[in-house]
PDB file of C-alpha atoms in Angstrom:
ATOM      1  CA  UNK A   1       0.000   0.000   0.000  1.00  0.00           C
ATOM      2  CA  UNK A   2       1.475   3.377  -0.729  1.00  0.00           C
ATOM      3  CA  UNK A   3       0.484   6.398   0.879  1.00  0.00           C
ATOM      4  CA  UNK A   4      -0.286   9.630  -0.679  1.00  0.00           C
ATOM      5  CA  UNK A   5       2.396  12.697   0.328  1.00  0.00           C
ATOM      6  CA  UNK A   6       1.087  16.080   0.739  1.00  0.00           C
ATOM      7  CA  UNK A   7       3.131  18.329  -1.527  1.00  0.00           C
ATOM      8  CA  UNK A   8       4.860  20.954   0.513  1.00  0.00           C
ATOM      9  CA  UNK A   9       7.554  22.159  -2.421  1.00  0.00           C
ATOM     10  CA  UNK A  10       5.613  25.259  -3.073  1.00  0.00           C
ATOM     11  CA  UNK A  11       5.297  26.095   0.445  1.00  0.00           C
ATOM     12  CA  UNK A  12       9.144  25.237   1.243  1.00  0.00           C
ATOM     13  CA  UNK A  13       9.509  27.917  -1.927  1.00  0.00           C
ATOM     14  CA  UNK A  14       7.288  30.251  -0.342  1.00  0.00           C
ATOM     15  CA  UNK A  15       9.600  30.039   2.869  1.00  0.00           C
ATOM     16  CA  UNK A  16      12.913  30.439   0.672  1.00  0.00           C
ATOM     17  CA  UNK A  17      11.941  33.516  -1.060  1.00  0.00           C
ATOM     18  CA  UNK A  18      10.236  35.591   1.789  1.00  0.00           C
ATOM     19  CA  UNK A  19      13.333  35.293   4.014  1.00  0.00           C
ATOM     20  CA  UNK A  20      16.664  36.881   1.478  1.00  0.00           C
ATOM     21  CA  UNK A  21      19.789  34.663   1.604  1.00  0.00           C
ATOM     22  CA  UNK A  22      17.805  31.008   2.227  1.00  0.00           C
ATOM     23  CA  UNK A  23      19.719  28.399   0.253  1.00  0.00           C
ATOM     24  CA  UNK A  24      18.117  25.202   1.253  1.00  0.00           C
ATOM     25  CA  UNK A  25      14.920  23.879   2.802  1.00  0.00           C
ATOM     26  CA  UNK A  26      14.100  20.852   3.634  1.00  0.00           C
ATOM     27  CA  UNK A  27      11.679  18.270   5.506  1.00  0.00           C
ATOM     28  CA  UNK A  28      12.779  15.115   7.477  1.00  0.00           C
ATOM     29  CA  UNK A  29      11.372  12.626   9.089  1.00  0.00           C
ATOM     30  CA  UNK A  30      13.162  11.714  12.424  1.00  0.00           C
ATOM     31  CA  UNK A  31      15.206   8.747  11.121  1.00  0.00           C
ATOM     32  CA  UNK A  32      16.618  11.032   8.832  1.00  0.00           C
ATOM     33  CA  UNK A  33      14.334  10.375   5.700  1.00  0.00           C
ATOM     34  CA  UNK A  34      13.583  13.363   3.135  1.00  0.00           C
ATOM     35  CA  UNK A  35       9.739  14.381   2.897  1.00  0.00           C
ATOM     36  CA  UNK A  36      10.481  17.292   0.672  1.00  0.00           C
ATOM     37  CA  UNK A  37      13.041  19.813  -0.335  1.00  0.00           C
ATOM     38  CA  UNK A  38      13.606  23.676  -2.047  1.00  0.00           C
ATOM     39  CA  UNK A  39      16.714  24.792  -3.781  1.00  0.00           C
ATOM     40  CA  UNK A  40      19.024  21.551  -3.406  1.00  0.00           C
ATOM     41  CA  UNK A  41      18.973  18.559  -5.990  1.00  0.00           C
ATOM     42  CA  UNK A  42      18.280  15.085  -4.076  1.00  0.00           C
ATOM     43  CA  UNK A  43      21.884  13.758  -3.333  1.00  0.00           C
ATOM     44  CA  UNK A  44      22.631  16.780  -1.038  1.00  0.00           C
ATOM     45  CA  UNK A  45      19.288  17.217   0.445  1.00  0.00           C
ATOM     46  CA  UNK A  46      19.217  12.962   1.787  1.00  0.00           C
ATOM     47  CA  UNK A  47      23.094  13.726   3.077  1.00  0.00           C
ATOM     48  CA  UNK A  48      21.609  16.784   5.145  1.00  0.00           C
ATOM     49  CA  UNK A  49      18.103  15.168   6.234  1.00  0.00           C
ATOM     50  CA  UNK A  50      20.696  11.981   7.356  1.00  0.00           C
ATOM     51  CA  UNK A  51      23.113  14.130   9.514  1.00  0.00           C
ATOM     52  CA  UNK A  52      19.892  15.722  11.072  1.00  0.00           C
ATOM     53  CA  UNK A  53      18.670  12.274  12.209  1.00  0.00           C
ATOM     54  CA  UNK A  54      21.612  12.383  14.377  1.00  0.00           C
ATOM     55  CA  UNK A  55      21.414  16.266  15.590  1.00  0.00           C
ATOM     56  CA  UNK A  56      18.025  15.994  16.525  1.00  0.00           C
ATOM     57  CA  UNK A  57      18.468  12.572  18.652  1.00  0.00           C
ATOM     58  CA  UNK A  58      21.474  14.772  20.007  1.00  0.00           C
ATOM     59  CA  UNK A  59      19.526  17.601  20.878  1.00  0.00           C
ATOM     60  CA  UNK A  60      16.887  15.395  22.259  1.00  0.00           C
ATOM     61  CA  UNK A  61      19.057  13.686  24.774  1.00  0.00           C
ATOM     62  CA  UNK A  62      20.032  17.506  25.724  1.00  0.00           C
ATOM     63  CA  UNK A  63      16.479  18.270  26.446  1.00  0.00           C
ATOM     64  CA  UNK A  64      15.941  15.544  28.602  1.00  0.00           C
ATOM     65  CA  UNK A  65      18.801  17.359  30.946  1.00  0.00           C
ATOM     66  CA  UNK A  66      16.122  20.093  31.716  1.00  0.00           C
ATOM     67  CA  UNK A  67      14.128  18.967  34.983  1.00  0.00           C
ATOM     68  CA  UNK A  68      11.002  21.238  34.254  1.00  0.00           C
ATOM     69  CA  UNK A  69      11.180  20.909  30.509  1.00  0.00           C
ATOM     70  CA  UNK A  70       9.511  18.386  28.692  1.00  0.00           C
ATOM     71  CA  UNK A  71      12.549  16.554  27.057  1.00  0.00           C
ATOM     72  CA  UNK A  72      11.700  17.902  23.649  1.00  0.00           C
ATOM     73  CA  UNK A  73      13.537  19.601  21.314  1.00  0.00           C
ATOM     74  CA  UNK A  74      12.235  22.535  19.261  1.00  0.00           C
ATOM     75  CA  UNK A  75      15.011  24.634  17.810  1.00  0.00           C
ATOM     76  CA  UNK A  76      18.257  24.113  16.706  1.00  0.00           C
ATOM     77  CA  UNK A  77      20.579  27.142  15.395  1.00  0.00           C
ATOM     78  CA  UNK A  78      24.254  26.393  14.343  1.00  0.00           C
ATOM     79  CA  UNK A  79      26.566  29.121  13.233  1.00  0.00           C
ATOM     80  CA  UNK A  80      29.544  28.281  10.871  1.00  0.00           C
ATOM     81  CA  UNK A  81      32.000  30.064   8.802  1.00  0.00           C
ATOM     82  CA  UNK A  82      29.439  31.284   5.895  1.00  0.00           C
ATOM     83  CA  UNK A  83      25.892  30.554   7.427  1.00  0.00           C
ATOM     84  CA  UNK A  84      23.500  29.354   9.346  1.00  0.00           C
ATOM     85  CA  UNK A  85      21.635  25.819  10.084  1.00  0.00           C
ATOM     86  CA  UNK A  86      18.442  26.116  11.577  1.00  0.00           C
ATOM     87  CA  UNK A  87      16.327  22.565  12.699  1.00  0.00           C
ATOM     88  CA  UNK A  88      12.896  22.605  14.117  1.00  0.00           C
ATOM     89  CA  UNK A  89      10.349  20.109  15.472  1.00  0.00           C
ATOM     90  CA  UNK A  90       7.594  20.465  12.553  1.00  0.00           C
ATOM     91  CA  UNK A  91       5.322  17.734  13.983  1.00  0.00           C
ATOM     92  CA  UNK A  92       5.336  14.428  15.129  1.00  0.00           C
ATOM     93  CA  UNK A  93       8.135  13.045  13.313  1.00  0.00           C
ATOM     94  CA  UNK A  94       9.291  15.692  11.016  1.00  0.00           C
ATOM     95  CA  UNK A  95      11.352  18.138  11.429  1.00  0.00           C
ATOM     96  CA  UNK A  96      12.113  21.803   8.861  1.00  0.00           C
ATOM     97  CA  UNK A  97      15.833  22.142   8.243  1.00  0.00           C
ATOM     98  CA  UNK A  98      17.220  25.468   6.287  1.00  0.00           C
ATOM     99  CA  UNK A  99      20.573  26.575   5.475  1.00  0.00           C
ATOM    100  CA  UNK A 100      21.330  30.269   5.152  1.00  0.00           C
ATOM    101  CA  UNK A 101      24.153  32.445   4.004  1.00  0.00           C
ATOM    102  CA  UNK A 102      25.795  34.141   7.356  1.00  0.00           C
ATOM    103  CA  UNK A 103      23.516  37.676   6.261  1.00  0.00           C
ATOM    104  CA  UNK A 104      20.534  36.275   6.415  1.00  0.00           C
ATOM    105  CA  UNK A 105      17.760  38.290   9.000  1.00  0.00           C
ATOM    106  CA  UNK A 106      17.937  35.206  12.256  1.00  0.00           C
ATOM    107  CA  UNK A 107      14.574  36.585  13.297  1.00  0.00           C
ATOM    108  CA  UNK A 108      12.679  36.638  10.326  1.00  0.00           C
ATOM    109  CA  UNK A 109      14.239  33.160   9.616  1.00  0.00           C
ATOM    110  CA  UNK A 110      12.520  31.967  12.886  1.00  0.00           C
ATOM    111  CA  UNK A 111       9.288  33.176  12.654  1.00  0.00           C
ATOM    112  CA  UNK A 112       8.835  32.296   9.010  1.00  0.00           C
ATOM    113  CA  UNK A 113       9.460  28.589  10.040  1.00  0.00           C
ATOM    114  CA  UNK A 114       7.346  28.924  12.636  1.00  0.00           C
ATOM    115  CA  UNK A 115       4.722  30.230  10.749  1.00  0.00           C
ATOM    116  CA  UNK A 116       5.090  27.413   8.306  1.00  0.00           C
ATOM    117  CA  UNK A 117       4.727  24.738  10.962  1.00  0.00           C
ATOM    118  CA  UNK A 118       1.929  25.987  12.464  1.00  0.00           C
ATOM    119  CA  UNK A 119       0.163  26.250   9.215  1.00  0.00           C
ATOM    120  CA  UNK A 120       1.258  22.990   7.586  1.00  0.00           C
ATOM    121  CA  UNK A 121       2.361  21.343  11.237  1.00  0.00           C
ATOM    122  CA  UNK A 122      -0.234  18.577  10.470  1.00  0.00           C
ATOM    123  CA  UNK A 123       1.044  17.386   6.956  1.00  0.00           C
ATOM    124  CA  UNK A 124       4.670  17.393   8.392  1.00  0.00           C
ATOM    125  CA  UNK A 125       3.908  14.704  10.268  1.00  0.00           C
ATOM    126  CA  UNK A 126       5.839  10.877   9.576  1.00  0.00           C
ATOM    127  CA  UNK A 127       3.814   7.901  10.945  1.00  0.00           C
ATOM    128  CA  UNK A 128       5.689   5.296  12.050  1.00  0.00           C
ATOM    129  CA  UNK A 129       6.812   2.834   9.042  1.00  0.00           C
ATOM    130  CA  UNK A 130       5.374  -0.643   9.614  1.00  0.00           C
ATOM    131  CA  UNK A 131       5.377  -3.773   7.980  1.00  0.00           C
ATOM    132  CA  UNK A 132       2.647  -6.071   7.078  1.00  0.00           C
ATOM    133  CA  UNK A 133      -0.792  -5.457   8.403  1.00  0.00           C
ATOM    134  CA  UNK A 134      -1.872  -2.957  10.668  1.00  0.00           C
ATOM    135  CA  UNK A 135      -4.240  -3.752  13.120  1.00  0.00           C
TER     136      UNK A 135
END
């Protein structure tokens, strides 16, 4: 049985052009699988949804260091020499990543994401794969 996507690309296009300087977008599912993608061909956006299998786990086990918090994590924001890497929690098992030249406006960055979760939040969501029936 396959099961029907929801197609995000002109939304994740929508996100790239109303924030100047965003190179990449991309959806993940939590194992590291690629949902969807803007302004990267395939190979490099499956070699950036894989590494952010691993930062989100990482981040995870970060969040679970917080005694009040709730062991979750929502935002990730690396700076390197020539950008920035944003990752956030898009729904239960997804998760937005974006790459951005090192000009880019941080707070416009983060509320456009935002705003695209919360409008799309429910169709970034990756059920758990299964195999064979499910009851």
């Amino acid at each position: 049985m396959t099961q029907q996507r929801f197609n995000m690309d002109w939304m994740l296009k929508d996100l790239a052009s109303s924030v100047p300087q965003t190179r990449h977008v991309i959806v993940l599912s939590s194992d590291g699988l690629r949902m969807a993608q803007h302004g990267t061909d395939t190979d490099a956006a499956d070699r950036l949804a894989a590494a952010c299998a691993g930062l989100q786990s990482l981040s995870t086990a970060v969040a679970a260091e917080f005694p009040h918090g709730d062991g979750q994590m929502r935002l990730v924001v690396i700076e390197v020499d020539g950008g920035f890497f944003y990752l956030m929690a898009a729904g239960a098992g997804a998760y937005l990543a974006v790459l951005a030249d090192d000009d880019v406006d941080a707070g416009l960055m983060g509320q456009r994401m935002r705003d695209l979760v919360a409008r799309i939040g429910e169709h970034l969501t990756s059920p758990p794969r299964v195999s064979g029936p499910v009851a």
